[in-house]
Short mmCIF file of C-alpha atoms in Angstrom, two decimals:
data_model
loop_
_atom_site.label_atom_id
_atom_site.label_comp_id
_atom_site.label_asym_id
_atom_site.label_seq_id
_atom_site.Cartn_x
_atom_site.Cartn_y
_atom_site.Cartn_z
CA UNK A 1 0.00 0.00 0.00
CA UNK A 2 1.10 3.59 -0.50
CA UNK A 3 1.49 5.87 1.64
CA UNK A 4 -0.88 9.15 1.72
CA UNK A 5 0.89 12.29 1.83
CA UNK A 6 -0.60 15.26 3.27
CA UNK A 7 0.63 18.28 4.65
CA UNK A 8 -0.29 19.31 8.17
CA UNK A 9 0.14 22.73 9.02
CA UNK A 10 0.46 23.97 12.41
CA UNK A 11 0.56 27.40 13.99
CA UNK A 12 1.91 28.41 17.23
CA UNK A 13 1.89 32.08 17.90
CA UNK A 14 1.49 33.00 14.62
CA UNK A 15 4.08 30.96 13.03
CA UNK A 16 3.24 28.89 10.41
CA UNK A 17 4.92 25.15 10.13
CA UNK A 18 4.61 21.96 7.53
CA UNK A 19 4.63 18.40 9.01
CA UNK A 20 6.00 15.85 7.23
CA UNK A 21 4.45 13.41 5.28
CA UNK A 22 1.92 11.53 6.86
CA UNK A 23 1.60 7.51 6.75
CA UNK A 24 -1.37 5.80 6.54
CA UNK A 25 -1.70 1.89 7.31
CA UNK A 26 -4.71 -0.48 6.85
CA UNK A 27 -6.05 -2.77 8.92
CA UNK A 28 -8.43 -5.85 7.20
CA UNK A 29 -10.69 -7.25 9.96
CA UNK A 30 -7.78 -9.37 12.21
CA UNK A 31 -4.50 -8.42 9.90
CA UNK A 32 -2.92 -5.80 9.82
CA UNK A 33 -1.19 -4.97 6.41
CA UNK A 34 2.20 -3.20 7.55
CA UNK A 35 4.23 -0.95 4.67
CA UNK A 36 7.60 -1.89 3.53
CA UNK A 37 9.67 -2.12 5.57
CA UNK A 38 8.17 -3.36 8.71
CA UNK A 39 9.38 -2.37 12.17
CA UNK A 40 10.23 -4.27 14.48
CA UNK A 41 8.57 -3.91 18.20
CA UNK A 42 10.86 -2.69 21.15
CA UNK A 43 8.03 -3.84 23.84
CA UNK A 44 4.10 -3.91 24.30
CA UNK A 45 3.08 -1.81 27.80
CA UNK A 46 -0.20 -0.90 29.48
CA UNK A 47 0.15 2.56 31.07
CA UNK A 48 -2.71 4.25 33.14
CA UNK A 49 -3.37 7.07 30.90
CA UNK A 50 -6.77 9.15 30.57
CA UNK A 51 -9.01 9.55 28.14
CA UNK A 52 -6.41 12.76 26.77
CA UNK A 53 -2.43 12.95 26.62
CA UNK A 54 0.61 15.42 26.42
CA UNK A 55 2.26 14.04 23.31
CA UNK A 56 5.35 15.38 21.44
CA UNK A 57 9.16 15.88 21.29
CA UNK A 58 10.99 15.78 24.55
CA UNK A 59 14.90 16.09 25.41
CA UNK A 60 16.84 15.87 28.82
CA UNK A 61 20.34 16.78 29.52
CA UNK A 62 20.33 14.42 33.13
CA UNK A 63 22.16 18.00 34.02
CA UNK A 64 20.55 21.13 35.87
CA UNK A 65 24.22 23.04 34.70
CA UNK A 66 24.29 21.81 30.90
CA UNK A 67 21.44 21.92 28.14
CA UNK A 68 21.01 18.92 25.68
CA UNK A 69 20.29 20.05 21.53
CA UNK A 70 18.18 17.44 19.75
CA UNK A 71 16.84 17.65 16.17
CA UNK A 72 13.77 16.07 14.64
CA UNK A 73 12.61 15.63 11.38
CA UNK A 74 9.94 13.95 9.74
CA UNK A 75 7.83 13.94 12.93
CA UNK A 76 4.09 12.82 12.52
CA UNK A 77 1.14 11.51 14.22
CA UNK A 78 -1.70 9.22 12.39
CA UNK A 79 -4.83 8.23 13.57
CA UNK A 80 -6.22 4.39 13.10
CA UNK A 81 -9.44 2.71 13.55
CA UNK A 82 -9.42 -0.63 13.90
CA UNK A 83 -10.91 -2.86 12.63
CA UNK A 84 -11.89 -1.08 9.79
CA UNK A 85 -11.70 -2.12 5.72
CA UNK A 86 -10.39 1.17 5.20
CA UNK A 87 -7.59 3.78 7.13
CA UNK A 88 -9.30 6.53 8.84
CA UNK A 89 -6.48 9.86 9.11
CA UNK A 90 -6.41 11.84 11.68
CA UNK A 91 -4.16 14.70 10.88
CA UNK A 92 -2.39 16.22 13.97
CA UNK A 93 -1.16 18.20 15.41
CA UNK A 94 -3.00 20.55 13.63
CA UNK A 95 -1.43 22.90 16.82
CA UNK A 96 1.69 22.78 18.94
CA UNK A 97 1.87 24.76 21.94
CA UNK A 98 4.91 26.51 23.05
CA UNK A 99 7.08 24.31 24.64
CA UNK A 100 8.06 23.90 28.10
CA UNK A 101 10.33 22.90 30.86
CA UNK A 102 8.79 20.05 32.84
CA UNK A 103 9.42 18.54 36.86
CA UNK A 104 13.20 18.44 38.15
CA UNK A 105 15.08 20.92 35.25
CA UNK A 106 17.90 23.46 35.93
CA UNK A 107 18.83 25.49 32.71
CA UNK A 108 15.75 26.77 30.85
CA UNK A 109 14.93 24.77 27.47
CA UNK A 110 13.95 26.30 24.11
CA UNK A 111 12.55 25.16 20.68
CA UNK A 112 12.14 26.12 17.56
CA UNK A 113 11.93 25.47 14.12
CA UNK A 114 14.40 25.40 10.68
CA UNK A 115 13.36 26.57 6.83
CA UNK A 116 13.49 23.03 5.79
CA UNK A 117 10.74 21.43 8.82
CA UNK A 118 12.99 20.46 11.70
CA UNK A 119 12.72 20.76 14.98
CA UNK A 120 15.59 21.92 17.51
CA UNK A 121 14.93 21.02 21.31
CA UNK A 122 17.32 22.66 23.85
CA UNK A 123 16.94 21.29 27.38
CA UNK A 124 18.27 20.34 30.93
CA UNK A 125 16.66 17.97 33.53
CA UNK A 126 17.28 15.65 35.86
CA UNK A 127 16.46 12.84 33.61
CA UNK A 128 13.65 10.59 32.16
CA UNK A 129 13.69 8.00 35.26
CA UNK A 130 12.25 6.61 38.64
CA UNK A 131 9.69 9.29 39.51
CA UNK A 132 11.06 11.86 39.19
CA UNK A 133 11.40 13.24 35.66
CA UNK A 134 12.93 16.34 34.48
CA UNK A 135 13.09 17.06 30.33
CA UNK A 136 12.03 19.95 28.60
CA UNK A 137 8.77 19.16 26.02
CA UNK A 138 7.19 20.49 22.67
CA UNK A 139 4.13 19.30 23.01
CA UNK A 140 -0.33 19.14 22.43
CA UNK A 141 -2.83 18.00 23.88
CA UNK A 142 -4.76 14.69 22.04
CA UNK A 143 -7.43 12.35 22.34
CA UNK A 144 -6.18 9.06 23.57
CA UNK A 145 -7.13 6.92 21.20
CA UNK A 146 -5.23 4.94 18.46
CA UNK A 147 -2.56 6.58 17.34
CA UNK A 148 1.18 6.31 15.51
CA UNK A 149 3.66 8.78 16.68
CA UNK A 150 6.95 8.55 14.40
CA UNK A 151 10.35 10.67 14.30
CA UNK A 152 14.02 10.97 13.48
CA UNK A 153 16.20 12.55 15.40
CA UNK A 154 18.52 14.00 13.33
CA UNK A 155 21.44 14.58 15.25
CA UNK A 156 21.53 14.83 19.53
CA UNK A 157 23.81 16.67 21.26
CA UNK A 158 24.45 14.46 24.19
CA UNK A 159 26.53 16.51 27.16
CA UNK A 160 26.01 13.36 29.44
CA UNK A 161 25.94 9.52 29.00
CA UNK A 162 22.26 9.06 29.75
CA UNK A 163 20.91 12.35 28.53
CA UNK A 164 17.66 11.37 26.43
CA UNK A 165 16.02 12.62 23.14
CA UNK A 166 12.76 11.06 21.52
CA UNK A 167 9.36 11.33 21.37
CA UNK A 168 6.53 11.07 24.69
CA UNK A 169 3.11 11.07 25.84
CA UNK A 170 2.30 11.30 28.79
CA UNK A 171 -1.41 12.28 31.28
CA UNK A 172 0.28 15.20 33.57
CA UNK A 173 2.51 17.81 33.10
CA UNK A 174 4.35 17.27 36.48
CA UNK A 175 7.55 14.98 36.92
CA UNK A 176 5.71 11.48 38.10
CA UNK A 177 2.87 11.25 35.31
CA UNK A 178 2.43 8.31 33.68
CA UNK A 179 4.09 8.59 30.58
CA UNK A 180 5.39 6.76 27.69
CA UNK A 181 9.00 7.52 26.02
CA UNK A 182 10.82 6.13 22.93
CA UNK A 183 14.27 7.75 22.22
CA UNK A 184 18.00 7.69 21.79
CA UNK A 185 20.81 8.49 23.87
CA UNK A 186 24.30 7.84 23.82
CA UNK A 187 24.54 4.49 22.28
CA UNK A 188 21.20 3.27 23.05
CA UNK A 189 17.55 3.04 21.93
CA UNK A 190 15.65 3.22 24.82
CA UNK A 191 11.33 2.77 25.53
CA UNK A 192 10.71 3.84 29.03
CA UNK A 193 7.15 4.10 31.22
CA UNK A 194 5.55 4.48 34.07
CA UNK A 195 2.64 2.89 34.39
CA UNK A 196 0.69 5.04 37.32
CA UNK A 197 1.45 7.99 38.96
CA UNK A 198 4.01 8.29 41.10
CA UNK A 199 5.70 5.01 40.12
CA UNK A 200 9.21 4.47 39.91
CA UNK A 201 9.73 4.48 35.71
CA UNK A 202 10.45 0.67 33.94
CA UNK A 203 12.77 0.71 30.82
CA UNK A 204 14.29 -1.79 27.77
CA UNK A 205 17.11 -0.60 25.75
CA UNK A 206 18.89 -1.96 22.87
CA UNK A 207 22.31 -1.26 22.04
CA UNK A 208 23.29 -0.09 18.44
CA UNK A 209 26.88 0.82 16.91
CA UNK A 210 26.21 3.90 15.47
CA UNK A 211 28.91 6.98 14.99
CA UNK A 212 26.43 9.60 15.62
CA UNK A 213 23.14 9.38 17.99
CA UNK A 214 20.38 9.79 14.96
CA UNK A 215 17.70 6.96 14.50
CA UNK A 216 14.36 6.58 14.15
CA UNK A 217 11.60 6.13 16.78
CA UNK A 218 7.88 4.96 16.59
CA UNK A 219 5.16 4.86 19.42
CA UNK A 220 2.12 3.06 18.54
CA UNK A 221 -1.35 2.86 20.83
CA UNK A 222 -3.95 0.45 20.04
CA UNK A 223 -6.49 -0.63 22.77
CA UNK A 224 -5.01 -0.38 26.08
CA UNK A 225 -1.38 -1.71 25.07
CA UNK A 226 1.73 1.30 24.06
CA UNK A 227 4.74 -0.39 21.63
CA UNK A 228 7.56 1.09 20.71
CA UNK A 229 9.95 0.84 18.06
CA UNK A 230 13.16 1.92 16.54
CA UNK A 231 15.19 1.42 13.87
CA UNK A 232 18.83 2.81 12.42
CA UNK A 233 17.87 3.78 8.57
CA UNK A 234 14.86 4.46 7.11
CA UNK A 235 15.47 1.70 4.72
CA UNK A 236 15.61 -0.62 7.92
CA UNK A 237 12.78 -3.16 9.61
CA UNK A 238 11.36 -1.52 12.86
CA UNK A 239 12.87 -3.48 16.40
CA UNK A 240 10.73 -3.87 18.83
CA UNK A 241 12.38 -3.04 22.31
CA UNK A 242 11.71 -6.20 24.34
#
């Protein structure tokens, strides 16, 4: 199957800004019919989420003294119903808010956006961990229903091992929501959640031999369960973090 490709545009204070290309999948009755190439599934999770989320781009430093730089491109989010003989699209974010420093953070974060469509994320925090999360977050509010959330990050400046870059939702803007992350950091795909509030935050991570910390990330919900993927090259199957 092909995929559709619409432009999304989005304002935020007045500025005007193109999504990617969107991609739509089918789903016949039990099967799903996956575009080449598949990905390959990280883990499946059930998080305690309401019936909205904070989704979008999120970087930490895991420094209060040093600020992180992460940059996205082809960032989208689909909407599925399932089962259904045909794809039903969704296209958000329509909006993105202005972004925002979240929980335990020490230097103040920033975003913006190039000519070409990326997104640059400046940000400090204590980390993406435990219960205690501190990141900085470009992010909307969306229904919780079934979604696809894809990016690349493009290049990530990492100024500490386990400083974090990827894509989130999450219920609460407050460091111990329950939350979903898929991202890279120094070496490492990781897929992180916490499955109520004030939980300590589970993880899986996957080593990859890589020369600079770009890759591609995926978070999928269907029914109650969260997956997330990753994968290298475009050109590459998805891995699912398990």
């Amino acid at each position: 199957i092909d995929a559709s490709q619409v432009k999304v545009q989005m304002k935020d204070t007045g500025i005007s800004r193109v999504l990617s290309l969107a991609e739509v999948k089918v789903f016949t009755g039990e099967t799903e019919e996956v575009p080449e190439p598949a990905w390959v599934v990280l883990r499946e999770v059930n998080v305690d989420m309401s019936e909205t989320v904070n989704a979008g781009l999120a970087v930490t430093s895991r420094s209060h003294d040093e600020l992180s730089e992460a940059v996205f491109y082809d960032y989208d989010i689909t909407r599925n119903t399932y089962p259904s003989a045909s794809p039903s699209l969704s296209l958000a974010p329509t909006m993105i808010v202005p972004s925002r420093d979240v929980g335990n953070h020490g230097l103040v974060g920033s975003s913006s956006v190039t000519s070409d469509g990326r997104y640059v994320l400046t940000g400090s925090g204590r980390d993406i961990w435990n219960n205690d999360d501190g990141f900085h977050f470009m992010k909307y509010i969306r229904p919780n229903n079934m979604f696809i959330m894809t990016a690349h990050v493009d290049s990530f400046n990492d100024v500490e091992q386990y400083a974090k870059a990827g894509i989130m939702a999450r219920t609460f803007i407050c460091n111990e929501s329950p939350m979903v992350f898929i991202g890279r950091s120094r070496g490492r795909f990781y897929m992180i959640w916490r499955e109520q509030l004030d939980h300590n935050a589970q993880e899986v991570n996957f080593v990859v031999d890589t020369e600079n910390e770009s890759g591609w990330v995926k978070l999928e919900k269907y029914g109650d369960e969260y997956s997330g993927y990753y994968k290298v090259e475009e050109e590459d199957e998805w891995v699912l973090l398990k």
